[in-house]
């Protein structure tokens, strides 16, 4: 994290694609004397959201504003080396980063519990802040809105599931896919929320597409490891992704699931 003291205007002038400066009470920073009371703190992946500059009050050190910036790829953050890193995070660099990461973890844990217990729509950002024991301003310092918080929860869940799945290479593919379905069963409310939000939120739709790509890649890897031709594996992975999502989204008996998964994993494989 790079911290910039003094007048934030210089930092803001250097930041291409600045959209706006908004105080968290809804006002815009307009007068020069208002800006003089702020110093800018620019954050990377840890603590702040990608492409944002947070402004703090000099006297109280309370975060009171956020500058949103377009990224170099039309608003899409640059891809991580691994889309589903462990818990979707980078390693903290120092104690301050660790403290922030712990607070972020706490917020995500609380949000996940509330989303699953009472539903996404019934869960407010104020409710998450209260349950996590943080001020609303602190919550918005980490997450710009509820969809961003939902995506962080989803990234953590998928990262943990894929990490566990990577340690099951000794098991048959059908057994691994059945385990995957069971793992997502435990978060069925989140799966339902994603499908409900896809048509309403660009961010959730982008996440859903990213999840499809990750599941496609996982299936291609598993099918080619069993001897399937790469081109055929790509086609089968596309089919498999939609079959798996259908099994996640709609109720099926354990026997029905097993039958479908065994059929799917046997298609096109060498005898």
PDB file of C-alpha atoms in Angstrom:
ATOM      1  CA  UNK A   1       0.000   0.000   0.000  1.00  0.00           C
ATOM      2  CA  UNK A   2       1.319   3.440  -0.906  1.00  0.00           C
ATOM      3  CA  UNK A   3       0.297   6.273   1.421  1.00  0.00           C
ATOM      4  CA  UNK A   4       0.274   9.848   0.147  1.00  0.00           C
ATOM      5  CA  UNK A   5       0.246  12.746   2.632  1.00  0.00           C
ATOM      6  CA  UNK A   6      -0.662  16.307   1.837  1.00  0.00           C
ATOM      7  CA  UNK A   7      -3.002  17.768  -0.734  1.00  0.00           C
ATOM      8  CA  UNK A   8      -4.784  14.916  -2.526  1.00  0.00           C
ATOM      9  CA  UNK A   9      -5.254  16.972  -5.669  1.00  0.00           C
ATOM     10  CA  UNK A  10      -1.830  16.028  -7.024  1.00  0.00           C
ATOM     11  CA  UNK A  11      -2.578  12.338  -6.633  1.00  0.00           C
ATOM     12  CA  UNK A  12      -6.005  12.760  -8.179  1.00  0.00           C
ATOM     13  CA  UNK A  13      -4.599  14.687 -11.141  1.00  0.00           C
ATOM     14  CA  UNK A  14      -2.137  11.859 -11.803  1.00  0.00           C
ATOM     15  CA  UNK A  15      -4.843   9.197 -11.659  1.00  0.00           C
ATOM     16  CA  UNK A  16      -6.241   8.768 -15.139  1.00  0.00           C
ATOM     17  CA  UNK A  17      -9.915   7.977 -15.509  1.00  0.00           C
ATOM     18  CA  UNK A  18     -11.032   9.452 -12.188  1.00  0.00           C
ATOM     19  CA  UNK A  19     -14.814   9.246 -12.094  1.00  0.00           C
ATOM     20  CA  UNK A  20     -15.737  11.294  -9.042  1.00  0.00           C
ATOM     21  CA  UNK A  21     -14.900  12.106  -5.472  1.00  0.00           C
ATOM     22  CA  UNK A  22     -17.800  11.232  -3.166  1.00  0.00           C
ATOM     23  CA  UNK A  23     -17.978  11.807   0.556  1.00  0.00           C
ATOM     24  CA  UNK A  24     -19.561   8.873   2.335  1.00  0.00           C
ATOM     25  CA  UNK A  25     -22.437  11.092   3.457  1.00  0.00           C
ATOM     26  CA  UNK A  26     -23.400  11.495  -0.195  1.00  0.00           C
ATOM     27  CA  UNK A  27     -21.874  14.923  -0.902  1.00  0.00           C
ATOM     28  CA  UNK A  28     -19.196  15.579  -3.492  1.00  0.00           C
ATOM     29  CA  UNK A  29     -15.830  17.170  -2.696  1.00  0.00           C
ATOM     30  CA  UNK A  30     -16.105  20.478  -4.532  1.00  0.00           C
ATOM     31  CA  UNK A  31     -14.376  23.298  -2.648  1.00  0.00           C
ATOM     32  CA  UNK A  32     -10.594  23.543  -2.470  1.00  0.00           C
ATOM     33  CA  UNK A  33     -10.698  24.056   1.299  1.00  0.00           C
ATOM     34  CA  UNK A  34     -12.526  20.734   1.678  1.00  0.00           C
ATOM     35  CA  UNK A  35      -9.753  18.993  -0.196  1.00  0.00           C
ATOM     36  CA  UNK A  36      -7.134  20.630   2.013  1.00  0.00           C
ATOM     37  CA  UNK A  37      -8.621  18.807   4.997  1.00  0.00           C
ATOM     38  CA  UNK A  38      -8.046  15.413   3.396  1.00  0.00           C
ATOM     39  CA  UNK A  39      -5.088  13.222   2.694  1.00  0.00           C
ATOM     40  CA  UNK A  40      -5.241  10.404   0.184  1.00  0.00           C
ATOM     41  CA  UNK A  41      -4.452   6.769   0.843  1.00  0.00           C
ATOM     42  CA  UNK A  42      -4.191   4.617  -2.257  1.00  0.00           C
ATOM     43  CA  UNK A  43      -4.899   0.917  -1.772  1.00  0.00           C
ATOM     44  CA  UNK A  44      -4.155  -2.156  -3.827  1.00  0.00           C
ATOM     45  CA  UNK A  45      -5.665  -5.620  -3.421  1.00  0.00           C
ATOM     46  CA  UNK A  46      -5.357  -5.760   0.378  1.00  0.00           C
ATOM     47  CA  UNK A  47      -7.896  -3.694   2.267  1.00  0.00           C
ATOM     48  CA  UNK A  48      -9.395  -1.606  -0.511  1.00  0.00           C
ATOM     49  CA  UNK A  49     -11.131  -2.478  -3.713  1.00  0.00           C
ATOM     50  CA  UNK A  50      -9.207  -2.492  -6.978  1.00  0.00           C
ATOM     51  CA  UNK A  51      -8.739   0.900  -8.597  1.00  0.00           C
ATOM     52  CA  UNK A  52      -9.882   3.042  -5.660  1.00  0.00           C
ATOM     53  CA  UNK A  53      -8.338   5.867  -3.676  1.00  0.00           C
ATOM     54  CA  UNK A  54      -9.684   6.394  -0.182  1.00  0.00           C
ATOM     55  CA  UNK A  55      -9.514   9.795   1.518  1.00  0.00           C
ATOM     56  CA  UNK A  56      -9.120  10.217   5.250  1.00  0.00           C
ATOM     57  CA  UNK A  57      -9.814  13.223   7.459  1.00  0.00           C
ATOM     58  CA  UNK A  58      -6.486  14.572   8.772  1.00  0.00           C
ATOM     59  CA  UNK A  59      -7.655  15.101  12.333  1.00  0.00           C
ATOM     60  CA  UNK A  60      -9.780  12.013  12.956  1.00  0.00           C
ATOM     61  CA  UNK A  61      -8.165   9.586  10.451  1.00  0.00           C
ATOM     62  CA  UNK A  62     -11.717   8.464   9.582  1.00  0.00           C
ATOM     63  CA  UNK A  63     -12.232   7.370   6.001  1.00  0.00           C
ATOM     64  CA  UNK A  64     -14.756   9.803   4.580  1.00  0.00           C
ATOM     65  CA  UNK A  65     -14.514   9.604   0.812  1.00  0.00           C
ATOM     66  CA  UNK A  66     -13.715   7.340  -2.077  1.00  0.00           C
ATOM     67  CA  UNK A  67     -12.385   8.093  -5.544  1.00  0.00           C
ATOM     68  CA  UNK A  68     -13.442   5.553  -8.144  1.00  0.00           C
ATOM     69  CA  UNK A  69     -11.104   4.988 -11.089  1.00  0.00           C
ATOM     70  CA  UNK A  70     -11.600   3.104 -14.305  1.00  0.00           C
ATOM     71  CA  UNK A  71      -9.066   0.374 -14.864  1.00  0.00           C
ATOM     72  CA  UNK A  72      -7.072   0.038 -18.068  1.00  0.00           C
ATOM     73  CA  UNK A  73      -9.425  -2.640 -19.318  1.00  0.00           C
ATOM     74  CA  UNK A  74     -12.758  -0.809 -19.429  1.00  0.00           C
ATOM     75  CA  UNK A  75     -13.587  -1.279 -15.781  1.00  0.00           C
ATOM     76  CA  UNK A  76     -12.448  -4.901 -15.473  1.00  0.00           C
ATOM     77  CA  UNK A  77      -9.632  -5.435 -12.950  1.00  0.00           C
ATOM     78  CA  UNK A  78      -6.550  -7.093 -14.431  1.00  0.00           C
ATOM     79  CA  UNK A  79      -6.727 -10.875 -14.019  1.00  0.00           C
ATOM     80  CA  UNK A  80      -4.970 -12.509 -11.114  1.00  0.00           C
ATOM     81  CA  UNK A  81      -2.363 -15.141 -11.844  1.00  0.00           C
ATOM     82  CA  UNK A  82      -4.803 -17.647 -10.416  1.00  0.00           C
ATOM     83  CA  UNK A  83      -8.478 -16.660 -10.558  1.00  0.00           C
ATOM     84  CA  UNK A  84      -9.287 -18.753  -7.550  1.00  0.00           C
ATOM     85  CA  UNK A  85      -6.320 -18.190  -5.222  1.00  0.00           C
ATOM     86  CA  UNK A  86      -6.711 -19.537  -1.746  1.00  0.00           C
ATOM     87  CA  UNK A  87      -9.614 -17.509  -0.345  1.00  0.00           C
ATOM     88  CA  UNK A  88      -9.188 -15.122  -3.284  1.00  0.00           C
ATOM     89  CA  UNK A  89      -6.493 -13.066  -1.495  1.00  0.00           C
ATOM     90  CA  UNK A  90      -2.883 -12.026  -1.650  1.00  0.00           C
ATOM     91  CA  UNK A  91      -0.554 -12.620   1.281  1.00  0.00           C
ATOM     92  CA  UNK A  92      -0.495  -9.755   3.773  1.00  0.00           C
ATOM     93  CA  UNK A  93       2.833  -7.929   3.892  1.00  0.00           C
ATOM     94  CA  UNK A  94       2.948  -6.546   7.431  1.00  0.00           C
ATOM     95  CA  UNK A  95       1.036  -6.315  10.703  1.00  0.00           C
ATOM     96  CA  UNK A  96      -1.168  -3.510   9.433  1.00  0.00           C
ATOM     97  CA  UNK A  97      -2.100  -5.603   6.397  1.00  0.00           C
ATOM     98  CA  UNK A  98      -2.705  -8.629   8.624  1.00  0.00           C
ATOM     99  CA  UNK A  99      -5.023  -6.625  10.901  1.00  0.00           C
ATOM    100  CA  UNK A 100      -6.974  -5.403   7.892  1.00  0.00           C
ATOM    101  CA  UNK A 101      -7.159  -8.898   6.460  1.00  0.00           C
ATOM    102  CA  UNK A 102      -8.462 -10.251   9.759  1.00  0.00           C
ATOM    103  CA  UNK A 103     -11.147  -7.566   9.834  1.00  0.00           C
ATOM    104  CA  UNK A 104     -12.051  -8.316   6.225  1.00  0.00           C
ATOM    105  CA  UNK A 105     -12.236 -12.031   7.062  1.00  0.00           C
ATOM    106  CA  UNK A 106     -14.555 -11.276   9.978  1.00  0.00           C
ATOM    107  CA  UNK A 107     -16.845  -9.173   7.789  1.00  0.00           C
ATOM    108  CA  UNK A 108     -16.986 -11.879   5.115  1.00  0.00           C
ATOM    109  CA  UNK A 109     -17.699 -14.601   7.689  1.00  0.00           C
ATOM    110  CA  UNK A 110     -20.536 -12.575   9.185  1.00  0.00           C
ATOM    111  CA  UNK A 111     -21.961 -11.647   5.782  1.00  0.00           C
ATOM    112  CA  UNK A 112     -21.858 -15.262   4.618  1.00  0.00           C
ATOM    113  CA  UNK A 113     -23.754 -16.374   7.718  1.00  0.00           C
ATOM    114  CA  UNK A 114     -26.387 -13.666   7.300  1.00  0.00           C
ATOM    115  CA  UNK A 115     -26.822 -14.274   3.568  1.00  0.00           C
ATOM    116  CA  UNK A 116     -27.371 -17.978   4.203  1.00  0.00           C
ATOM    117  CA  UNK A 117     -29.554 -17.562   7.309  1.00  0.00           C
ATOM    118  CA  UNK A 118     -31.891 -14.774   6.247  1.00  0.00           C
ATOM    119  CA  UNK A 119     -31.252 -14.318   2.533  1.00  0.00           C
ATOM    120  CA  UNK A 120     -29.468 -11.712   0.447  1.00  0.00           C
ATOM    121  CA  UNK A 121     -32.395  -9.323   0.084  1.00  0.00           C
ATOM    122  CA  UNK A 122     -33.174  -9.331   3.807  1.00  0.00           C
ATOM    123  CA  UNK A 123     -29.549  -8.634   4.739  1.00  0.00           C
ATOM    124  CA  UNK A 124     -28.552  -4.968   4.823  1.00  0.00           C
ATOM    125  CA  UNK A 125     -25.078  -3.481   4.858  1.00  0.00           C
ATOM    126  CA  UNK A 126     -25.972  -1.828   8.166  1.00  0.00           C
ATOM    127  CA  UNK A 127     -26.946  -5.236   9.540  1.00  0.00           C
ATOM    128  CA  UNK A 128     -23.651  -6.755   8.422  1.00  0.00           C
ATOM    129  CA  UNK A 129     -21.704  -3.894  10.010  1.00  0.00           C
ATOM    130  CA  UNK A 130     -23.565  -4.255  13.304  1.00  0.00           C
ATOM    131  CA  UNK A 131     -23.143  -8.033  13.411  1.00  0.00           C
ATOM    132  CA  UNK A 132     -19.439  -7.738  12.558  1.00  0.00           C
ATOM    133  CA  UNK A 133     -18.910  -5.081  15.207  1.00  0.00           C
ATOM    134  CA  UNK A 134     -17.624  -2.433  12.803  1.00  0.00           C
ATOM    135  CA  UNK A 135     -18.823   1.043  11.876  1.00  0.00           C
ATOM    136  CA  UNK A 136     -20.738   1.373   8.593  1.00  0.00           C
ATOM    137  CA  UNK A 137     -17.936   3.582   7.225  1.00  0.00           C
ATOM    138  CA  UNK A 138     -15.479   0.784   7.917  1.00  0.00           C
ATOM    139  CA  UNK A 139     -17.622  -1.719   6.046  1.00  0.00           C
ATOM    140  CA  UNK A 140     -17.846   0.588   3.029  1.00  0.00           C
ATOM    141  CA  UNK A 141     -14.075   1.070   3.179  1.00  0.00           C
ATOM    142  CA  UNK A 142     -13.722  -2.626   2.372  1.00  0.00           C
ATOM    143  CA  UNK A 143     -16.779  -3.145   0.155  1.00  0.00           C
ATOM    144  CA  UNK A 144     -18.449  -0.493  -2.004  1.00  0.00           C
ATOM    145  CA  UNK A 145     -21.852  -2.188  -1.976  1.00  0.00           C
ATOM    146  CA  UNK A 146     -23.659  -5.408  -1.118  1.00  0.00           C
ATOM    147  CA  UNK A 147     -22.949  -7.059  -4.471  1.00  0.00           C
ATOM    148  CA  UNK A 148     -19.222  -6.511  -3.965  1.00  0.00           C
ATOM    149  CA  UNK A 149     -19.521  -8.105  -0.530  1.00  0.00           C
ATOM    150  CA  UNK A 150     -21.469 -11.026  -2.011  1.00  0.00           C
ATOM    151  CA  UNK A 151     -18.748 -11.587  -4.618  1.00  0.00           C
ATOM    152  CA  UNK A 152     -16.064 -11.616  -1.922  1.00  0.00           C
ATOM    153  CA  UNK A 153     -18.051 -14.266  -0.036  1.00  0.00           C
ATOM    154  CA  UNK A 154     -18.466 -16.301  -3.239  1.00  0.00           C
ATOM    155  CA  UNK A 155     -14.766 -16.030  -4.101  1.00  0.00           C
ATOM    156  CA  UNK A 156     -13.833 -17.348  -0.687  1.00  0.00           C
ATOM    157  CA  UNK A 157     -16.298 -20.245  -0.913  1.00  0.00           C
ATOM    158  CA  UNK A 158     -15.258 -21.306  -4.427  1.00  0.00           C
ATOM    159  CA  UNK A 159     -11.567 -20.918  -3.614  1.00  0.00           C
ATOM    160  CA  UNK A 160     -11.860 -23.253  -0.637  1.00  0.00           C
ATOM    161  CA  UNK A 161     -13.902 -25.807  -2.580  1.00  0.00           C
ATOM    162  CA  UNK A 162     -11.465 -25.892  -5.505  1.00  0.00           C
ATOM    163  CA  UNK A 163      -8.494 -26.095  -3.156  1.00  0.00           C
ATOM    164  CA  UNK A 164      -9.995 -29.111  -1.398  1.00  0.00           C
ATOM    165  CA  UNK A 165     -10.866 -30.685  -4.744  1.00  0.00           C
ATOM    166  CA  UNK A 166      -7.247 -30.391  -5.869  1.00  0.00           C
ATOM    167  CA  UNK A 167      -6.275 -32.778  -3.084  1.00  0.00           C
ATOM    168  CA  UNK A 168      -8.605 -35.521  -4.356  1.00  0.00           C
ATOM    169  CA  UNK A 169      -6.781 -36.463  -7.551  1.00  0.00           C
ATOM    170  CA  UNK A 170      -6.539 -40.077  -6.374  1.00  0.00           C
ATOM    171  CA  UNK A 171     -10.340 -40.420  -6.477  1.00  0.00           C
ATOM    172  CA  UNK A 172     -12.422 -41.169  -9.606  1.00  0.00           C
ATOM    173  CA  UNK A 173     -13.700 -38.107 -11.458  1.00  0.00           C
ATOM    174  CA  UNK A 174     -17.312 -39.047 -10.721  1.00  0.00           C
ATOM    175  CA  UNK A 175     -16.578 -39.140  -6.984  1.00  0.00           C
ATOM    176  CA  UNK A 176     -14.908 -35.725  -7.127  1.00  0.00           C
ATOM    177  CA  UNK A 177     -17.820 -34.162  -8.993  1.00  0.00           C
ATOM    178  CA  UNK A 178     -20.339 -35.655  -6.566  1.00  0.00           C
ATOM    179  CA  UNK A 179     -18.285 -34.210  -3.704  1.00  0.00           C
ATOM    180  CA  UNK A 180     -18.295 -30.832  -5.484  1.00  0.00           C
ATOM    181  CA  UNK A 181     -22.082 -30.885  -5.737  1.00  0.00           C
ATOM    182  CA  UNK A 182     -22.413 -31.771  -2.066  1.00  0.00           C
ATOM    183  CA  UNK A 183     -20.063 -28.927  -1.112  1.00  0.00           C
ATOM    184  CA  UNK A 184     -22.177 -26.399  -3.000  1.00  0.00           C
ATOM    185  CA  UNK A 185     -25.341 -27.872  -1.468  1.00  0.00           C
ATOM    186  CA  UNK A 186     -24.190 -26.380   1.821  1.00  0.00           C
ATOM    187  CA  UNK A 187     -24.405 -22.942   0.219  1.00  0.00           C
ATOM    188  CA  UNK A 188     -27.529 -23.491  -1.867  1.00  0.00           C
ATOM    189  CA  UNK A 189     -28.908 -20.127  -0.774  1.00  0.00           C
ATOM    190  CA  UNK A 190     -25.900 -18.369  -2.281  1.00  0.00           C
ATOM    191  CA  UNK A 191     -26.297 -20.330  -5.526  1.00  0.00           C
ATOM    192  CA  UNK A 192     -29.923 -19.200  -5.716  1.00  0.00           C
ATOM    193  CA  UNK A 193     -28.886 -15.615  -4.995  1.00  0.00           C
ATOM    194  CA  UNK A 194     -26.359 -15.614  -7.832  1.00  0.00           C
ATOM    195  CA  UNK A 195     -28.968 -16.773 -10.334  1.00  0.00           C
ATOM    196  CA  UNK A 196     -31.417 -14.150  -9.067  1.00  0.00           C
ATOM    197  CA  UNK A 197     -28.842 -11.334  -9.265  1.00  0.00           C
ATOM    198  CA  UNK A 198     -27.356 -12.208 -12.672  1.00  0.00           C
ATOM    199  CA  UNK A 199     -29.967 -10.173 -14.547  1.00  0.00           C
ATOM    200  CA  UNK A 200     -29.780  -7.258 -12.118  1.00  0.00           C
ATOM    201  CA  UNK A 201     -26.069  -6.825 -11.453  1.00  0.00           C
ATOM    202  CA  UNK A 202     -23.229  -6.580 -13.971  1.00  0.00           C
ATOM    203  CA  UNK A 203     -20.752  -7.480 -11.239  1.00  0.00           C
ATOM    204  CA  UNK A 204     -22.596 -10.674 -10.300  1.00  0.00           C
ATOM    205  CA  UNK A 205     -23.056 -11.577 -13.965  1.00  0.00           C
ATOM    206  CA  UNK A 206     -19.302 -11.166 -14.519  1.00  0.00           C
ATOM    207  CA  UNK A 207     -18.625 -13.358 -11.490  1.00  0.00           C
ATOM    208  CA  UNK A 208     -21.026 -16.017 -12.781  1.00  0.00           C
ATOM    209  CA  UNK A 209     -19.246 -16.079 -16.150  1.00  0.00           C
ATOM    210  CA  UNK A 210     -15.893 -16.316 -14.383  1.00  0.00           C
ATOM    211  CA  UNK A 211     -17.181 -19.252 -12.363  1.00  0.00           C
ATOM    212  CA  UNK A 212     -18.261 -20.988 -15.585  1.00  0.00           C
ATOM    213  CA  UNK A 213     -14.787 -20.495 -17.056  1.00  0.00           C
ATOM    214  CA  UNK A 214     -13.154 -21.880 -13.933  1.00  0.00           C
ATOM    215  CA  UNK A 215     -15.437 -24.920 -13.881  1.00  0.00           C
ATOM    216  CA  UNK A 216     -14.841 -25.459 -17.613  1.00  0.00           C
ATOM    217  CA  UNK A 217     -11.080 -25.380 -17.048  1.00  0.00           C
ATOM    218  CA  UNK A 218     -11.376 -27.791 -14.140  1.00  0.00           C
ATOM    219  CA  UNK A 219     -13.378 -30.285 -16.210  1.00  0.00           C
ATOM    220  CA  UNK A 220     -11.021 -30.018 -19.208  1.00  0.00           C
ATOM    221  CA  UNK A 221      -8.070 -30.740 -16.947  1.00  0.00           C
ATOM    222  CA  UNK A 222      -9.773 -33.739 -15.376  1.00  0.00           C
ATOM    223  CA  UNK A 223     -11.029 -35.196 -18.676  1.00  0.00           C
ATOM    224  CA  UNK A 224      -7.710 -34.858 -20.506  1.00  0.00           C
ATOM    225  CA  UNK A 225      -5.958 -36.450 -17.527  1.00  0.00           C
ATOM    226  CA  UNK A 226      -8.174 -39.483 -18.123  1.00  0.00           C
ATOM    227  CA  UNK A 227      -7.083 -39.690 -21.758  1.00  0.00           C
ATOM    228  CA  UNK A 228      -9.740 -37.676 -23.588  1.00  0.00           C
ATOM    229  CA  UNK A 229      -8.703 -35.665 -26.647  1.00  0.00           C
ATOM    230  CA  UNK A 230      -8.278 -31.963 -25.758  1.00  0.00           C
ATOM    231  CA  UNK A 231     -10.801 -30.683 -28.301  1.00  0.00           C
ATOM    232  CA  UNK A 232     -13.388 -33.228 -27.247  1.00  0.00           C
ATOM    233  CA  UNK A 233     -12.659 -32.451 -23.597  1.00  0.00           C
ATOM    234  CA  UNK A 234     -13.384 -28.755 -24.209  1.00  0.00           C
ATOM    235  CA  UNK A 235     -16.763 -29.617 -25.736  1.00  0.00           C
ATOM    236  CA  UNK A 236     -17.597 -32.047 -22.959  1.00  0.00           C
ATOM    237  CA  UNK A 237     -16.537 -29.517 -20.322  1.00  0.00           C
ATOM    238  CA  UNK A 238     -19.015 -26.978 -21.690  1.00  0.00           C
ATOM    239  CA  UNK A 239     -21.782 -29.566 -21.537  1.00  0.00           C
ATOM    240  CA  UNK A 240     -20.604 -30.681 -18.125  1.00  0.00           C
ATOM    241  CA  UNK A 241     -20.622 -27.156 -16.709  1.00  0.00           C
ATOM    242  CA  UNK A 242     -24.285 -26.669 -17.576  1.00  0.00           C
ATOM    243  CA  UNK A 243     -25.179 -30.135 -16.318  1.00  0.00           C
ATOM    244  CA  UNK A 244     -23.386 -29.471 -13.028  1.00  0.00           C
ATOM    245  CA  UNK A 245     -25.052 -26.097 -12.609  1.00  0.00           C
ATOM    246  CA  UNK A 246     -28.432 -27.678 -13.278  1.00  0.00           C
ATOM    247  CA  UNK A 247     -27.748 -30.245 -10.579  1.00  0.00           C
ATOM    248  CA  UNK A 248     -26.737 -27.447  -8.190  1.00  0.00           C
ATOM    249  CA  UNK A 249     -29.788 -25.317  -8.944  1.00  0.00           C
ATOM    250  CA  UNK A 250     -32.599 -27.874  -8.921  1.00  0.00           C
ATOM    251  CA  UNK A 251     -33.484 -30.579  -6.401  1.00  0.00           C
ATOM    252  CA  UNK A 252     -32.491 -34.126  -7.328  1.00  0.00           C
ATOM    253  CA  UNK A 253     -32.230 -37.289  -5.292  1.00  0.00           C
ATOM    254  CA  UNK A 254     -28.781 -38.638  -4.498  1.00  0.00           C
ATOM    255  CA  UNK A 255     -29.404 -41.552  -6.870  1.00  0.00           C
ATOM    256  CA  UNK A 256     -30.405 -39.222  -9.720  1.00  0.00           C
ATOM    257  CA  UNK A 257     -27.301 -37.133  -9.204  1.00  0.00           C
ATOM    258  CA  UNK A 258     -25.047 -40.156  -9.165  1.00  0.00           C
ATOM    259  CA  UNK A 259     -26.617 -41.523 -12.355  1.00  0.00           C
ATOM    260  CA  UNK A 260     -26.188 -38.208 -14.203  1.00  0.00           C
ATOM    261  CA  UNK A 261     -22.608 -37.686 -13.022  1.00  0.00           C
ATOM    262  CA  UNK A 262     -21.527 -41.227 -13.903  1.00  0.00           C
ATOM    263  CA  UNK A 263     -23.103 -40.836 -17.343  1.00  0.00           C
ATOM    264  CA  UNK A 264     -21.362 -37.485 -17.830  1.00  0.00           C
ATOM    265  CA  UNK A 265     -17.920 -38.710 -16.822  1.00  0.00           C
ATOM    266  CA  UNK A 266     -18.121 -41.813 -19.020  1.00  0.00           C
ATOM    267  CA  UNK A 267     -18.940 -39.985 -22.269  1.00  0.00           C
ATOM    268  CA  UNK A 268     -16.182 -40.045 -24.851  1.00  0.00           C
ATOM    269  CA  UNK A 269     -13.553 -41.595 -22.607  1.00  0.00           C
ATOM    270  CA  UNK A 270     -11.235 -44.235 -24.060  1.00  0.00           C
ATOM    271  CA  UNK A 271     -12.323 -47.780 -23.370  1.00  0.00           C
TER     272      UNK A 271
END
